[in-house]
Short mmCIF file of C-alpha atoms in Angstrom, two decimals:
data_model
loop_
_atom_site.label_atom_id
_atom_site.label_comp_id
_atom_site.label_asym_id
_atom_site.label_seq_id
_atom_site.Cartn_x
_atom_site.Cartn_y
_atom_site.Cartn_z
CA MET A 1 94.57 158.78 82.60
CA THR A 2 92.36 160.50 85.16
CA GLU A 3 94.18 162.46 87.83
CA THR A 4 92.81 163.97 91.02
CA LEU A 5 94.17 166.83 93.05
CA PRO A 6 95.30 165.85 96.54
CA ARG A 7 94.05 167.58 99.63
CA GLY A 8 95.97 169.42 102.30
CA ALA A 9 99.65 170.24 102.10
CA ALA A 10 100.20 168.29 98.88
CA ASN A 11 97.59 170.31 96.99
CA GLN A 12 99.96 172.69 95.23
CA ALA A 13 99.76 174.13 91.74
CA GLY A 14 101.45 171.83 89.30
CA ALA A 15 101.35 168.72 91.53
CA ARG A 16 98.84 166.05 90.56
CA VAL A 17 98.29 162.78 92.41
CA ASP A 18 96.27 159.80 91.22
CA ALA A 19 94.81 158.16 94.31
CA ASP A 20 93.77 155.10 92.27
CA ALA A 21 97.15 154.48 90.63
CA TYR A 22 97.74 151.14 92.37
CA ALA A 23 94.36 149.85 91.23
CA LYS A 24 95.02 151.00 87.67
CA ALA A 25 98.34 149.20 87.35
CA ALA A 26 97.96 146.16 85.12
CA ASP A 27 98.42 142.65 86.51
CA PHE A 28 100.10 140.96 83.52
CA LEU A 29 103.49 141.44 85.24
CA PRO A 30 103.31 140.44 88.92
CA ILE A 31 106.42 141.71 90.72
CA ASP A 32 107.25 140.62 94.25
CA GLY A 33 109.76 143.41 94.84
CA ILE A 34 113.30 144.47 93.98
CA ASP A 35 115.54 141.41 94.01
CA HIS A 36 118.78 143.38 93.86
CA VAL A 37 120.46 146.44 92.39
CA GLU A 38 123.74 145.89 90.56
CA PHE A 39 126.29 148.69 90.26
CA TRP A 40 129.09 148.56 87.70
CA VAL A 41 132.11 150.21 89.31
CA GLY A 42 135.83 150.70 88.77
CA ASN A 43 136.92 148.73 91.86
CA ALA A 44 134.42 146.31 93.38
CA ARG A 45 136.57 145.39 96.37
CA GLN A 46 136.92 149.01 97.43
CA ALA A 47 133.24 149.73 96.79
CA ALA A 48 132.30 146.76 99.00
CA ALA A 49 134.60 148.05 101.74
CA TYR A 50 133.00 151.51 101.53
CA TYR A 51 129.46 150.17 101.88
CA ARG A 52 130.49 147.86 104.72
CA ALA A 53 132.44 150.40 106.77
CA LEU A 54 130.25 153.49 106.20
CA TRP A 55 126.82 152.12 105.32
CA GLY A 56 126.62 148.95 107.41
CA PHE A 57 126.19 146.43 104.59
CA THR A 58 127.42 142.88 105.17
CA PRO A 59 129.33 141.06 102.39
CA VAL A 60 127.60 137.72 101.85
CA ALA A 61 128.86 136.44 98.47
CA PHE A 62 131.75 136.87 96.07
CA SER A 63 132.46 136.01 92.44
CA GLY A 64 135.76 136.40 90.59
CA LEU A 65 138.98 134.64 89.72
CA GLU A 66 138.73 132.39 92.78
CA THR A 67 135.33 131.15 91.56
CA LYS A 68 136.60 130.65 87.99
CA VAL A 69 135.05 133.85 86.65
CA ARG A 70 137.65 135.51 84.44
CA ASP A 71 136.18 138.81 83.28
CA ARG A 72 134.69 140.40 86.40
CA ALA A 73 134.66 140.50 90.20
CA SER A 74 131.39 140.93 92.12
CA TYR A 75 130.56 141.42 95.78
CA VAL A 76 127.02 140.94 97.11
CA MET A 77 126.22 143.23 100.05
CA VAL A 78 123.09 142.93 102.21
CA GLN A 79 121.33 144.97 104.88
CA ASN A 80 117.86 143.81 105.92
CA GLY A 81 115.77 143.76 102.72
CA ILE A 82 118.36 145.61 100.59
CA ARG A 83 120.72 143.67 98.34
CA PHE A 84 123.39 145.50 96.35
CA VAL A 85 125.86 143.89 93.94
CA PHE A 86 129.09 145.70 93.05
CA THR A 87 130.77 144.46 89.89
CA ALA A 88 134.06 145.60 88.35
CA PRO A 89 135.91 144.52 85.19
CA LEU A 90 139.09 142.44 85.48
CA THR A 91 140.38 143.49 82.05
CA PRO A 92 140.36 146.77 80.09
CA ASP A 93 138.12 145.21 77.43
CA GLY A 94 134.45 144.30 77.45
CA GLU A 95 131.11 145.89 78.28
CA ILE A 96 131.78 146.47 81.98
CA ALA A 97 135.05 148.29 81.36
CA GLU A 98 133.44 150.35 78.62
CA HIS A 99 130.45 151.17 80.86
CA VAL A 100 132.73 152.39 83.68
CA ARG A 101 134.88 154.38 81.26
CA GLU A 102 131.82 156.13 79.83
CA HIS A 103 129.67 156.61 82.93
CA GLY A 104 131.89 156.16 85.98
CA ASP A 105 130.37 154.14 88.82
CA GLY A 106 126.63 153.72 88.33
CA VAL A 107 123.55 151.54 88.46
CA HIS A 108 123.50 148.91 85.71
CA ASP A 109 120.57 146.67 86.70
CA ILE A 110 117.47 147.16 88.86
CA ALA A 111 116.35 143.54 89.11
CA PHE A 112 112.80 142.41 89.93
CA ALA A 113 111.83 139.30 91.88
CA VAL A 114 109.15 137.42 89.92
CA ALA A 115 107.52 134.01 90.04
CA ASP A 116 107.64 133.37 86.29
CA VAL A 117 110.63 134.67 84.33
CA GLU A 118 109.39 133.30 81.01
CA SER A 119 106.04 135.07 81.36
CA ALA A 120 107.61 138.35 82.53
CA TRP A 121 110.01 138.41 79.58
CA ARG A 122 107.35 137.42 77.05
CA GLU A 123 104.76 139.91 78.30
CA THR A 124 107.22 142.82 78.24
CA THR A 125 109.01 142.04 74.97
CA THR A 126 105.76 141.49 73.07
CA ARG A 127 104.71 144.94 74.30
CA GLY A 128 107.85 146.60 72.95
CA ALA A 129 110.70 146.02 75.42
CA ALA A 130 114.12 145.34 73.93
CA SER A 131 115.51 142.07 75.26
CA ALA A 132 118.95 142.07 76.89
CA MET A 133 118.82 138.39 77.92
CA LYS A 134 116.33 135.73 76.93
CA PRO A 135 114.90 133.52 79.70
CA THR A 136 117.80 131.43 80.93
CA GLU A 137 118.08 128.59 83.43
CA ILE A 138 121.42 128.73 85.24
CA ASP A 139 122.40 125.38 86.72
CA GLY A 140 123.76 125.67 90.23
CA GLY A 141 124.30 121.96 90.77
CA GLU A 142 123.21 120.93 94.26
CA ASP A 143 121.99 124.49 94.86
CA GLY A 144 119.34 124.14 92.15
CA ILE A 145 118.28 126.25 89.20
CA LEU A 146 118.24 130.05 89.03
CA ARG A 147 116.07 131.56 86.30
CA ARG A 148 116.56 135.05 84.91
CA ALA A 149 116.00 137.29 81.90
CA SER A 150 116.59 140.98 81.21
CA ILE A 151 115.09 143.89 79.28
CA ARG A 152 116.40 147.38 78.54
CA THR A 153 115.06 150.66 79.87
CA TYR A 154 116.44 154.25 79.82
CA GLY A 155 120.09 154.66 78.81
CA GLU A 156 122.08 151.49 79.40
CA THR A 157 120.06 150.48 82.46
CA LEU A 158 118.51 147.01 82.62
CA HIS A 159 115.61 145.40 84.44
CA SER A 160 116.28 141.75 85.12
CA PHE A 161 113.59 139.25 86.11
CA VAL A 162 114.81 136.78 88.73
CA ASP A 163 113.11 133.60 89.99
CA ARG A 164 114.80 132.00 93.02
CA ARG A 165 112.13 129.46 93.94
CA ASP A 166 114.24 126.49 92.81
CA TYR A 167 117.60 127.96 93.77
CA HIS A 168 119.03 127.58 97.28
CA GLY A 169 122.53 128.99 96.89
CA ILE A 170 123.90 132.18 98.41
CA PHE A 171 123.15 134.47 95.43
CA ALA A 172 123.70 132.89 92.01
CA PRO A 173 125.78 130.15 90.39
CA GLY A 174 129.39 131.30 90.17
CA PHE A 175 129.25 132.97 93.59
CA ARG A 176 130.59 131.59 96.84
CA LYS A 177 129.53 132.44 100.36
CA VAL A 178 131.73 134.82 102.34
CA ALA A 179 132.57 132.52 105.25
CA LYS A 180 133.84 135.13 107.72
CA PRO A 181 132.63 138.54 106.60
CA ALA A 182 134.33 141.58 108.05
CA ARG A 183 132.23 143.37 110.63
CA ALA A 184 129.83 145.91 109.15
CA ALA A 185 129.28 149.31 110.70
CA GLY A 186 126.65 149.18 113.43
CA GLY A 187 123.91 151.54 114.55
CA LEU A 188 122.15 151.63 111.16
CA SER A 189 118.58 150.73 110.24
CA LEU A 190 118.21 150.69 106.45
CA LEU A 191 115.31 148.37 105.66
CA GLU A 192 114.44 148.32 101.96
CA VAL A 193 114.59 150.22 98.68
CA ASP A 194 111.80 152.80 98.79
CA HIS A 195 112.15 154.10 95.22
CA CYS A 196 114.64 154.45 92.37
CA VAL A 197 114.81 157.70 90.39
CA GLY A 198 115.66 157.77 86.68
CA ASN A 199 116.93 160.86 84.86
CA VAL A 200 116.16 161.11 81.14
CA GLY A 201 116.80 163.76 78.52
CA LEU A 202 114.67 166.78 77.69
CA GLY A 203 111.42 165.66 76.06
CA GLU A 204 111.90 161.99 77.03
CA MET A 205 109.95 161.80 80.30
CA ASP A 206 106.59 161.01 78.69
CA LYS A 207 108.26 158.44 76.42
CA PHE A 208 109.40 156.45 79.44
CA VAL A 209 106.18 157.06 81.35
CA ASP A 210 104.46 155.40 78.39
CA TYR A 211 107.08 152.65 78.43
CA TYR A 212 106.46 151.74 82.08
CA ARG A 213 102.70 151.94 81.55
CA ASP A 214 102.45 150.01 78.29
CA VAL A 215 105.35 147.58 78.64
CA LEU A 216 105.44 146.86 82.37
CA GLY A 217 101.84 147.68 83.32
CA PHE A 218 102.74 150.46 85.78
CA ALA A 219 100.45 153.41 86.49
CA GLN A 220 101.22 157.06 87.13
CA LEU A 221 101.04 157.90 90.82
CA ILE A 222 102.15 161.55 90.90
CA HIS A 223 103.04 164.27 88.40
CA TYR A 224 105.17 167.23 89.40
CA ASP A 225 105.70 169.93 86.77
CA ASP A 226 108.14 172.82 86.68
CA LYS A 227 105.70 175.04 88.59
CA VAL A 228 106.42 172.89 91.65
CA ILE A 229 110.03 171.82 91.16
CA HIS A 230 111.90 175.03 90.49
CA THR A 231 114.07 177.76 91.90
CA ASP A 232 115.03 181.13 90.49
CA TYR A 233 117.66 179.35 88.38
CA SER A 234 116.62 175.81 87.43
CA ALA A 235 113.70 173.42 87.23
CA LEU A 236 112.69 169.85 86.42
CA MET A 237 109.57 167.85 85.67
CA SER A 238 108.86 164.46 87.23
CA LYS A 239 106.28 161.69 87.01
CA VAL A 240 106.18 158.78 89.45
CA MET A 241 105.28 155.33 88.13
CA THR A 242 104.22 152.43 90.35
CA ASN A 243 103.29 148.80 89.96
CA GLY A 244 100.05 147.30 91.23
CA ASN A 245 101.17 146.23 94.71
CA GLY A 246 103.05 149.50 95.29
CA ARG A 247 106.35 147.73 96.00
CA ILE A 248 108.03 149.40 93.00
CA LYS A 249 108.06 153.18 92.66
CA PHE A 250 110.06 154.83 89.89
CA PRO A 251 110.09 158.62 89.61
CA ILE A 252 111.22 159.69 86.13
CA ASN A 253 112.77 163.16 85.81
CA GLU A 254 113.62 165.34 82.84
CA PRO A 255 115.22 168.81 82.90
CA ALA A 256 113.15 171.93 82.35
CA SER A 257 114.33 175.26 81.06
CA GLY A 258 115.78 177.71 83.57
CA LYS A 259 118.29 180.53 83.83
CA LYS A 260 121.02 178.04 84.68
CA LYS A 261 121.69 174.30 84.41
CA SER A 262 119.48 172.02 86.52
CA GLN A 263 120.74 169.11 88.60
CA ILE A 264 119.14 166.77 86.06
CA GLN A 265 121.14 168.25 83.19
CA GLU A 266 124.30 168.15 85.29
CA TYR A 267 123.72 164.43 85.88
CA LEU A 268 123.11 163.80 82.17
CA ASP A 269 126.23 165.75 81.21
CA TRP A 270 128.50 163.81 83.56
CA TYR A 271 126.89 160.36 83.38
CA ARG A 272 126.78 160.91 79.61
CA SER A 273 123.40 159.24 79.17
CA PRO A 274 120.09 158.71 80.98
CA GLY A 275 120.44 156.59 84.09
CA CYS A 276 119.50 156.03 87.73
CA GLN A 277 120.15 159.29 89.58
CA HIS A 278 119.46 158.14 93.12
CA ILE A 279 118.02 155.36 95.25
CA ALA A 280 115.95 156.07 98.35
CA LEU A 281 116.47 153.69 101.28
CA ARG A 282 113.68 153.42 103.84
CA THR A 283 114.37 153.47 107.55
CA GLU A 284 112.27 153.53 110.70
CA ASP A 285 114.92 155.47 112.61
CA ILE A 286 116.19 158.28 110.42
CA VAL A 287 117.68 160.23 113.33
CA GLY A 288 119.80 157.35 114.62
CA THR A 289 120.71 156.21 111.11
CA VAL A 290 121.75 159.64 109.82
CA ARG A 291 123.66 160.39 113.01
CA GLN A 292 125.64 157.17 112.58
CA LEU A 293 126.16 157.69 108.85
CA ARG A 294 127.54 161.17 109.53
CA GLU A 295 129.89 159.78 112.19
CA ASN A 296 131.03 157.16 109.67
CA GLY A 297 131.93 159.85 107.15
CA VAL A 298 128.92 159.93 104.79
CA GLU A 299 128.39 163.48 103.50
CA PHE A 300 124.92 165.00 103.17
CA LEU A 301 123.53 168.14 101.57
CA GLY A 302 123.11 171.04 103.97
CA LEU A 303 120.09 173.33 104.40
CA PRO A 304 120.08 176.89 105.76
CA HIS A 305 118.64 177.85 109.14
CA GLU A 306 115.80 179.68 107.37
CA TYR A 307 114.36 176.33 106.23
CA TYR A 308 114.00 175.14 109.84
CA ALA A 309 112.79 178.50 111.19
CA THR A 310 109.43 178.01 109.44
CA LEU A 311 109.30 174.19 109.37
CA ALA A 312 107.08 173.71 112.43
CA ASP A 313 104.43 176.05 111.01
CA ARG A 314 104.43 174.14 107.74
CA VAL A 315 104.47 170.51 108.88
CA GLY A 316 103.43 170.52 112.54
CA ASP A 317 104.62 167.79 114.91
CA VAL A 318 106.71 165.13 113.16
CA GLY A 319 107.90 163.32 116.26
CA VAL A 320 111.41 164.82 116.17
CA PRO A 321 112.42 168.20 117.66
CA ILE A 322 113.12 170.82 115.01
CA ASP A 323 116.55 171.51 116.47
CA THR A 324 117.44 167.82 116.04
CA LEU A 325 116.29 167.93 112.41
CA GLU A 326 118.42 171.04 111.86
CA GLU A 327 121.44 169.54 113.61
CA LEU A 328 121.37 166.54 111.26
CA GLY A 329 120.08 168.31 108.12
CA ILE A 330 116.91 166.20 107.92
CA GLU A 331 113.94 167.59 105.97
CA ALA A 332 110.24 167.07 106.75
CA ASP A 333 107.07 167.26 104.69
CA ARG A 334 103.40 166.56 105.30
CA ASP A 335 100.48 165.72 103.00
CA GLU A 336 96.90 164.56 103.48
CA GLU A 337 98.02 160.99 104.28
CA GLY A 338 100.72 161.74 106.84
CA TYR A 339 104.29 162.98 106.94
CA LEU A 340 107.78 161.92 105.97
CA LEU A 341 111.36 162.70 106.94
CA GLN A 342 114.13 162.61 104.35
CA ILE A 343 117.72 163.57 103.63
CA PHE A 344 119.99 163.38 100.57
CA THR A 345 123.68 162.54 100.39
CA ARG A 346 126.20 164.29 98.24
CA PRO A 347 127.27 162.20 95.21
CA VAL A 348 129.00 159.04 96.44
CA GLN A 349 131.65 159.05 93.71
CA ASP A 350 133.82 161.72 92.11
CA ARG A 351 131.50 162.45 89.19
CA PRO A 352 128.43 164.50 90.29
CA THR A 353 126.03 161.71 89.38
CA PHE A 354 124.61 159.02 91.69
CA PHE A 355 123.56 159.70 95.30
CA PHE A 356 121.30 158.26 98.01
CA GLU A 357 118.21 159.44 99.85
CA ILE A 358 117.27 158.22 103.32
CA ILE A 359 113.53 158.35 104.00
CA GLU A 360 111.25 157.59 106.94
CA ARG A 361 107.53 157.43 106.18
CA HIS A 362 104.61 157.98 108.54
CA GLY A 363 101.59 157.49 106.28
CA SER A 364 102.75 159.75 103.46
CA ARG A 365 103.25 158.07 100.09
CA GLY A 366 104.63 161.29 98.60
CA PHE A 367 108.17 162.36 97.82
CA GLY A 368 108.59 165.57 99.81
CA VAL A 369 107.16 168.13 97.41
CA GLY A 370 107.32 170.78 100.12
CA ASN A 371 111.09 170.31 100.27
CA PHE A 372 111.80 170.52 96.57
CA LYS A 373 112.69 174.21 96.51
CA ALA A 374 115.03 173.95 99.51
CA LEU A 375 116.57 170.77 98.11
CA PHE A 376 117.16 172.33 94.72
CA GLU A 377 118.79 175.37 96.26
CA ALA A 378 121.08 173.08 98.29
CA ILE A 379 122.03 171.16 95.14
CA GLU A 380 122.62 174.41 93.27
CA ARG A 381 125.08 175.48 95.97
CA GLU A 382 126.95 172.24 95.35
CA GLN A 383 126.75 172.72 91.58
CA GLU A 384 128.21 176.21 91.93
CA LYS A 385 131.17 174.84 93.91
CA ARG A 386 131.78 172.37 91.08
CA GLY A 387 131.43 175.05 88.40
CA ASN A 388 128.45 173.24 86.85
CA LEU A 389 125.50 175.54 87.64
#
């Protein structure tokens, strides 16, 4: 796979960008976008309340005992183009209860919207994907037919294929519409899932890069090695895979050797398997959104004043005063295509595993390589507090 070095600020030793990655992605698996992300959690009702009150998501659908589902409860939460599903077990037995016991709250399914479920499943399974669900038509009565299938990826994470063209219900058969949803937190502007990051074990990154290339037809967009992503204590390696229309971007991380334990290894130790480490949510108003999230009680990683003292020299004008960025803890980076603003939450559950990134893009298709060192040092400070560094 031919790689070219980027120009400008992104041209750093150990960082390689393929400008033609979108063109190289195969077209045997057309994907329209991310249909939804399903989290398996210990208490779905409380998770839904958290994302409504702090994150501004609106509950739109529910499934559980009241809809004649006996083993699980699920809440569908929506904000603009983002759809999250929070599912919890209703009994101590079964795969959901076992998943939560082993991993804590975490991402179970990153589902793709496709036009042809049968073709998507056939194309991927014949190329080596392990099937988790064969193509299935779910009868929704007057609401029509929902089609879906699923394959396995790293750890216990799934990718489902979902076709809604002939389904007109609220989410899926077995769900009912939330007639009078509680008011969601206002002042937020989270628009869509920008990217989902997977953490895999040492020596497994290339295995899953090959998987996304050969099985799903993705291409490698960027490669960061441990010369770029490191501090004095820890390091990681990352490759970013993308599909042909660029709507799906999956960075895949593995730990690299260092004097102390990296954030990737900490995740693997506490999640107890590979999995989705974080999801980046795109906004067009990161200042207003982060300010509101902070007021709502969302906790973010902090950066030292020294980071902001030299930021203007490194990135130039990014449309937001440096003192505002420092006040809110927002990072900035620039490459040859433009700039981006980003910030990372602390883990959103008790285990130091899953967290969110908020990102605002102005031309840049990168992932903030110029911030990696500062970000890692901030995470290491958190790891040290937890006794996991």
